[in-house]
Short mmCIF file of C-alpha atoms in Angstrom, two decimals:
data_model
loop_
_atom_site.label_atom_id
_atom_site.label_comp_id
_atom_site.label_asym_id
_atom_site.label_seq_id
_atom_site.Cartn_x
_atom_site.Cartn_y
_atom_site.Cartn_z
CA MET A 1 1.16 -17.78 5.70
CA ALA A 2 1.06 -14.95 8.23
CA GLU A 3 -0.28 -12.67 5.50
CA LEU A 4 -3.57 -14.59 5.23
CA PRO A 5 -4.71 -13.92 8.85
CA ASP A 6 -3.65 -10.30 8.48
CA TRP A 7 -5.68 -10.01 5.28
CA PHE A 8 -8.72 -11.58 6.94
CA LYS A 9 -8.48 -9.22 9.91
CA SER A 10 -8.34 -6.26 7.54
CA ILE A 11 -11.71 -7.06 5.96
CA PRO A 12 -14.37 -4.65 7.24
CA TYR A 13 -17.05 -5.85 9.65
CA PHE A 14 -20.06 -6.66 7.44
CA THR A 15 -18.11 -7.88 4.43
CA LYS A 16 -16.12 -10.24 6.66
CA ARG A 17 -19.25 -11.82 8.14
CA TRP A 18 -21.08 -12.07 4.83
CA LEU A 19 -18.12 -13.69 3.11
CA SER A 20 -17.31 -16.00 6.05
CA LEU A 21 -20.86 -17.31 6.48
CA THR A 22 -21.12 -17.85 2.74
CA ALA A 23 -17.92 -19.91 2.69
CA ILE A 24 -18.85 -21.94 5.80
CA LEU A 25 -22.39 -22.85 4.75
CA THR A 26 -21.39 -23.55 1.15
CA VAL A 27 -18.55 -25.88 2.15
CA ALA A 28 -20.84 -27.59 4.68
CA GLY A 29 -23.36 -28.24 1.93
CA ARG A 30 -20.69 -29.43 -0.49
CA PHE A 31 -19.47 -32.14 1.91
CA GLY A 32 -22.91 -33.28 3.00
CA VAL A 33 -22.92 -31.78 6.48
CA LEU A 34 -25.99 -29.80 5.43
CA ASN A 35 -28.50 -30.51 2.68
CA PRO A 36 -28.54 -27.43 0.41
CA PHE A 37 -32.12 -28.19 -0.65
CA ASN A 38 -33.28 -27.45 2.91
CA TYR A 39 -31.72 -24.00 2.81
CA MET A 40 -32.85 -22.70 -0.58
CA LEU A 41 -35.71 -20.25 -1.06
CA PHE A 42 -38.83 -22.11 -2.17
CA TYR A 43 -42.30 -20.61 -1.92
CA GLU A 44 -44.18 -23.53 -0.38
CA PRO A 45 -41.87 -24.38 2.54
CA PHE A 46 -41.11 -20.70 3.17
CA ILE A 47 -44.74 -19.51 3.21
CA LYS A 48 -46.82 -22.57 4.07
CA LYS A 49 -44.40 -24.33 6.42
CA PHE A 50 -42.98 -21.09 7.84
CA GLU A 51 -39.37 -22.11 7.25
CA ILE A 52 -38.28 -18.51 7.50
CA TRP A 53 -34.57 -19.31 7.82
CA ARG A 54 -34.54 -19.96 4.10
CA ALA A 55 -34.63 -16.22 3.45
CA ALA A 56 -31.16 -15.89 5.02
CA THR A 57 -29.64 -19.22 4.02
CA ALA A 58 -30.66 -18.75 0.38
CA LEU A 59 -28.28 -15.80 0.38
CA LEU A 60 -25.47 -17.48 2.32
CA MET A 61 -25.46 -21.03 0.93
CA TYR A 62 -24.45 -21.73 -2.66
CA PRO A 63 -25.15 -25.22 -4.06
CA LEU A 64 -21.53 -25.98 -4.89
CA SER A 65 -20.67 -28.75 -7.36
CA PRO A 66 -17.69 -29.60 -9.58
CA GLY A 67 -19.41 -27.84 -12.46
CA ASN A 68 -19.91 -24.48 -10.79
CA GLY A 69 -16.93 -24.19 -8.45
CA PHE A 70 -15.23 -21.48 -10.49
CA HIS A 71 -18.48 -19.56 -10.70
CA PHE A 72 -18.73 -19.61 -6.90
CA LEU A 73 -15.18 -18.29 -6.55
CA VAL A 74 -15.97 -15.47 -8.96
CA ASN A 75 -19.03 -14.63 -6.87
CA CYS A 76 -16.93 -14.58 -3.71
CA TYR A 77 -14.33 -12.35 -5.35
CA PHE A 78 -16.90 -9.76 -6.38
CA LEU A 79 -18.72 -10.04 -3.08
CA TYR A 80 -15.46 -9.15 -1.36
CA SER A 81 -14.34 -6.58 -3.89
CA TYR A 82 -17.48 -4.44 -4.18
CA SER A 83 -18.65 -4.81 -0.59
CA VAL A 84 -15.26 -3.71 0.74
CA ARG A 85 -15.27 -0.67 -1.54
CA LEU A 86 -18.72 0.41 -0.45
CA GLU A 87 -18.18 -0.30 3.24
CA THR A 88 -14.85 1.51 3.47
CA ASP A 89 -15.36 4.30 0.91
CA SER A 90 -18.90 5.47 0.18
CA PHE A 91 -20.16 4.28 3.58
CA GLY A 92 -16.87 4.66 5.42
CA GLY A 93 -17.42 5.41 9.11
CA ARG A 94 -21.18 4.83 8.76
CA PRO A 95 -21.73 1.13 9.45
CA ALA A 96 -25.44 1.53 10.22
CA ASP A 97 -26.08 3.04 6.79
CA TYR A 98 -24.22 0.23 5.05
CA PHE A 99 -26.04 -2.36 7.15
CA PHE A 100 -29.33 -0.82 6.04
CA LEU A 101 -28.21 -1.08 2.41
CA LEU A 102 -27.52 -4.79 2.87
CA ILE A 103 -30.80 -5.42 4.69
CA PHE A 104 -32.86 -3.44 2.17
CA ASN A 105 -31.33 -5.17 -0.85
CA TRP A 106 -31.62 -8.57 0.81
CA ILE A 107 -35.34 -8.08 1.53
CA CYS A 108 -35.94 -6.98 -2.06
CA CYS A 109 -34.03 -10.03 -3.34
CA VAL A 110 -36.15 -12.32 -1.14
CA ILE A 111 -39.42 -10.83 -2.40
CA ILE A 112 -38.41 -10.99 -6.07
CA GLY A 113 -36.83 -14.42 -5.55
CA LEU A 114 -40.13 -15.80 -4.28
CA LEU A 115 -42.07 -14.26 -7.15
CA ALA A 116 -39.57 -15.27 -9.85
CA ASN A 117 -38.72 -18.69 -8.37
CA ILE A 118 -35.04 -17.93 -7.73
CA PRO A 119 -33.95 -20.35 -4.98
CA VAL A 120 -30.37 -19.02 -4.53
CA LEU A 121 -29.88 -15.30 -3.91
CA MET A 122 -26.11 -14.91 -3.92
CA ASP A 123 -25.91 -13.83 -7.57
CA PRO A 124 -28.56 -11.09 -7.58
CA MET A 125 -27.46 -9.81 -4.16
CA VAL A 126 -23.84 -9.43 -5.24
CA LEU A 127 -24.86 -7.73 -8.47
CA SER A 128 -27.12 -5.34 -6.54
CA ILE A 129 -24.08 -4.27 -4.51
CA LEU A 130 -22.07 -3.94 -7.71
CA TYR A 131 -24.81 -1.76 -9.19
CA VAL A 132 -24.85 0.61 -6.22
CA TRP A 133 -21.06 0.98 -6.37
CA CYS A 134 -21.21 1.65 -10.10
CA GLN A 135 -23.84 4.36 -9.64
CA LEU A 136 -21.88 6.05 -6.87
CA ASN A 137 -18.76 5.87 -9.07
CA LYS A 138 -20.48 6.26 -12.41
CA ASP A 139 -17.79 8.39 -14.04
CA VAL A 140 -14.91 6.07 -13.16
CA ILE A 141 -13.59 4.51 -16.36
CA VAL A 142 -13.46 0.71 -16.28
CA SER A 143 -11.96 -1.64 -18.83
CA PHE A 144 -13.46 -4.88 -20.01
CA TRP A 145 -12.61 -7.60 -22.48
CA PHE A 146 -10.31 -6.82 -25.40
CA GLY A 147 -9.40 -3.42 -23.96
CA THR A 148 -12.92 -1.97 -24.21
CA ARG A 149 -13.45 0.98 -21.89
CA PHE A 150 -16.59 2.62 -20.60
CA LYS A 151 -17.97 4.37 -17.55
CA ALA A 152 -18.74 2.27 -14.49
CA MET A 153 -22.44 3.12 -14.71
CA TYR A 154 -22.69 0.86 -17.77
CA LEU A 155 -20.90 -2.14 -16.26
CA PRO A 156 -23.99 -3.97 -14.89
CA TRP A 157 -25.70 -3.68 -18.28
CA VAL A 158 -22.63 -4.95 -20.09
CA LEU A 159 -22.61 -8.02 -17.83
CA PHE A 160 -26.33 -8.49 -18.40
CA GLY A 161 -25.88 -8.26 -22.17
CA PHE A 162 -22.98 -10.72 -22.25
CA ASN A 163 -24.87 -13.34 -20.29
CA LEU A 164 -28.03 -12.81 -22.32
CA ILE A 165 -26.23 -13.25 -25.63
CA ILE A 166 -23.83 -16.05 -24.72
CA SER A 167 -25.91 -18.26 -22.42
CA GLY A 168 -29.46 -17.05 -22.97
CA GLY A 169 -29.71 -16.14 -19.28
CA GLY A 170 -29.82 -12.73 -17.69
CA LEU A 171 -32.64 -13.13 -15.16
CA GLN A 172 -30.45 -12.98 -12.09
CA GLU A 173 -28.43 -10.08 -13.44
CA LEU A 174 -31.66 -8.23 -14.15
CA VAL A 175 -32.95 -8.90 -10.64
CA GLY A 176 -29.69 -7.58 -9.16
CA ILE A 177 -29.90 -4.45 -11.33
CA ILE A 178 -33.53 -3.86 -10.33
CA VAL A 179 -32.80 -4.28 -6.62
CA GLY A 180 -29.72 -2.05 -6.75
CA HIS A 181 -31.64 0.59 -8.70
CA ILE A 182 -34.55 0.57 -6.25
CA TYR A 183 -32.16 1.36 -3.40
CA PHE A 184 -30.18 3.97 -5.34
CA PHE A 185 -33.30 5.68 -6.67
CA LEU A 186 -35.06 5.87 -3.30
CA MET A 187 -31.98 6.79 -1.27
CA PHE A 188 -30.18 9.14 -3.66
CA LYS A 189 -31.77 10.01 -6.99
CA TYR A 190 -35.38 10.73 -6.04
CA PRO A 191 -34.78 12.93 -2.96
CA GLN A 192 -31.65 14.69 -4.22
CA GLU A 193 -31.94 15.03 -7.99
CA MET A 194 -35.73 15.06 -8.35
CA GLY A 195 -36.56 16.97 -5.18
CA GLY A 196 -38.80 14.27 -3.75
CA PRO A 197 -39.20 13.23 -0.11
CA GLN A 198 -36.82 10.80 1.58
CA LEU A 199 -38.82 7.60 1.19
CA ILE A 200 -36.31 5.31 2.89
CA GLN A 201 -33.76 5.98 5.57
CA THR A 202 -31.67 4.05 8.04
CA PRO A 203 -33.75 3.09 11.11
CA GLN A 204 -32.53 4.82 14.26
CA ILE A 205 -32.14 1.51 16.06
CA PHE A 206 -29.38 0.60 13.62
CA TYR A 207 -27.35 3.58 14.87
CA LYS A 208 -27.73 2.28 18.41
CA PHE A 209 -25.99 -0.97 17.52
CA PHE A 210 -23.66 0.47 14.86
CA PRO A 211 -22.96 4.12 15.75
CA ASN A 212 -21.28 6.42 13.29
CA GLN A 213 -17.52 6.33 13.59
CA ARG A 214 -16.96 9.75 12.07
CA THR A 215 -18.88 12.86 11.15
CA GLY A 216 -18.62 14.99 8.08
CA HIS A 217 -20.82 15.32 5.03
CA SER A 218 -24.41 14.28 5.56
CA PHE A 219 -25.10 10.77 4.45
CA GLY A 220 -27.11 10.30 1.31
CA GLN A 221 -24.99 12.55 -0.88
CA PRO A 222 -23.00 10.56 -3.41
CA PRO A 223 -19.35 11.51 -2.96
CA THR A 224 -17.77 13.75 -5.53
CA ARG A 225 -15.38 11.79 -7.67
CA ALA A 226 -12.17 13.09 -9.15
CA THR A 227 -11.77 13.14 -12.89
CA PRO A 228 -10.76 9.62 -13.99
CA THR A 229 -7.07 9.29 -14.64
CA ALA A 230 -5.40 7.54 -17.50
CA ALA A 231 -4.87 3.81 -17.32
CA PRO A 232 -1.58 2.61 -15.83
CA ALA A 233 0.38 -0.18 -17.38
CA ALA A 234 -1.49 -3.47 -17.32
CA GLY A 235 1.07 -5.04 -15.02
CA ASN A 236 0.50 -2.32 -12.41
CA GLN A 237 -3.29 -2.57 -12.32
CA GLN A 238 -4.53 -4.26 -9.20
CA GLN A 239 -8.16 -3.32 -8.64
CA GLY A 240 -10.60 -5.63 -10.42
CA GLU A 241 -13.71 -4.76 -12.34
CA GLY A 242 -15.59 -6.53 -15.03
CA GLY A 243 -16.77 -10.07 -15.37
CA PHE A 244 -19.53 -11.34 -13.19
CA ASN A 245 -20.93 -14.55 -14.58
CA PHE A 246 -24.09 -16.25 -13.50
CA ARG A 247 -24.05 -19.41 -15.59
CA ARG A 248 -20.49 -20.45 -15.29
CA HIS A 249 -19.29 -18.14 -18.04
CA ASP A 250 -16.13 -16.23 -17.20
CA TRP A 251 -16.51 -12.69 -18.48
CA GLY A 252 -12.89 -12.01 -17.65
CA ARG A 253 -11.40 -9.33 -15.46
CA GLY A 254 -11.32 -5.59 -15.94
CA TYR A 255 -9.77 -2.86 -13.88
CA VAL A 256 -10.66 0.47 -12.35
CA LEU A 257 -8.20 2.78 -13.94
CA GLY A 258 -5.82 4.68 -11.75
CA GLN A 259 -6.76 3.02 -8.46
CA GLN A 260 -5.10 0.49 -6.19
CA GLN A 261 -7.04 -2.20 -4.35
#
């Protein structure tokens, strides 16, 4: 049991708070302490009644029920998995820059959620984080169902296609892909690959509250990745990729080849 507190302490700052608030509010709604309906993102109460807290609680509270409990756990797993990787790797030592990523994607999810009538933002927000990780690690080989292998850059589209074909959904996956791409395009692709101006950047006030913990390469340059290594034996693979369901379909688990979680 001592391992659980140690694991929780090891979670980086923003991921820990995002995951913890999600668990607390969701459990509170499940047992009737809070009414989830009062915390979802609906246009009329948000705009006309100025219930602005819904923008945050729509991300943090999931309307848990016996029918979608496994789906919520899958969401939490990928929230933890991809957020930890970004916060400790691509944004390691730069908490203000990662905080800006979260804030930017969250604001985009709120805007699109209001326009598309998406009352719960956990799914698209998590997939937007997944998308950014996949773009920053696009040449890493991931495996999916039945031993299929492809580059990480295709993973969000594979998940979108599976949900579209199997359940006829795909809206929330598409929103997450759009939000993640907006951030990646404006922060990385447009200024660096296309020679355009830096259209978005971390506000200086964020650095005041979350100063850089190390210096080195200038932020904004996707890290150079080593050539992907061959897959280890299945029993030795520990780092999860793959399935991210949005309508209670389990797409299964995949693995980043040659890495340890």
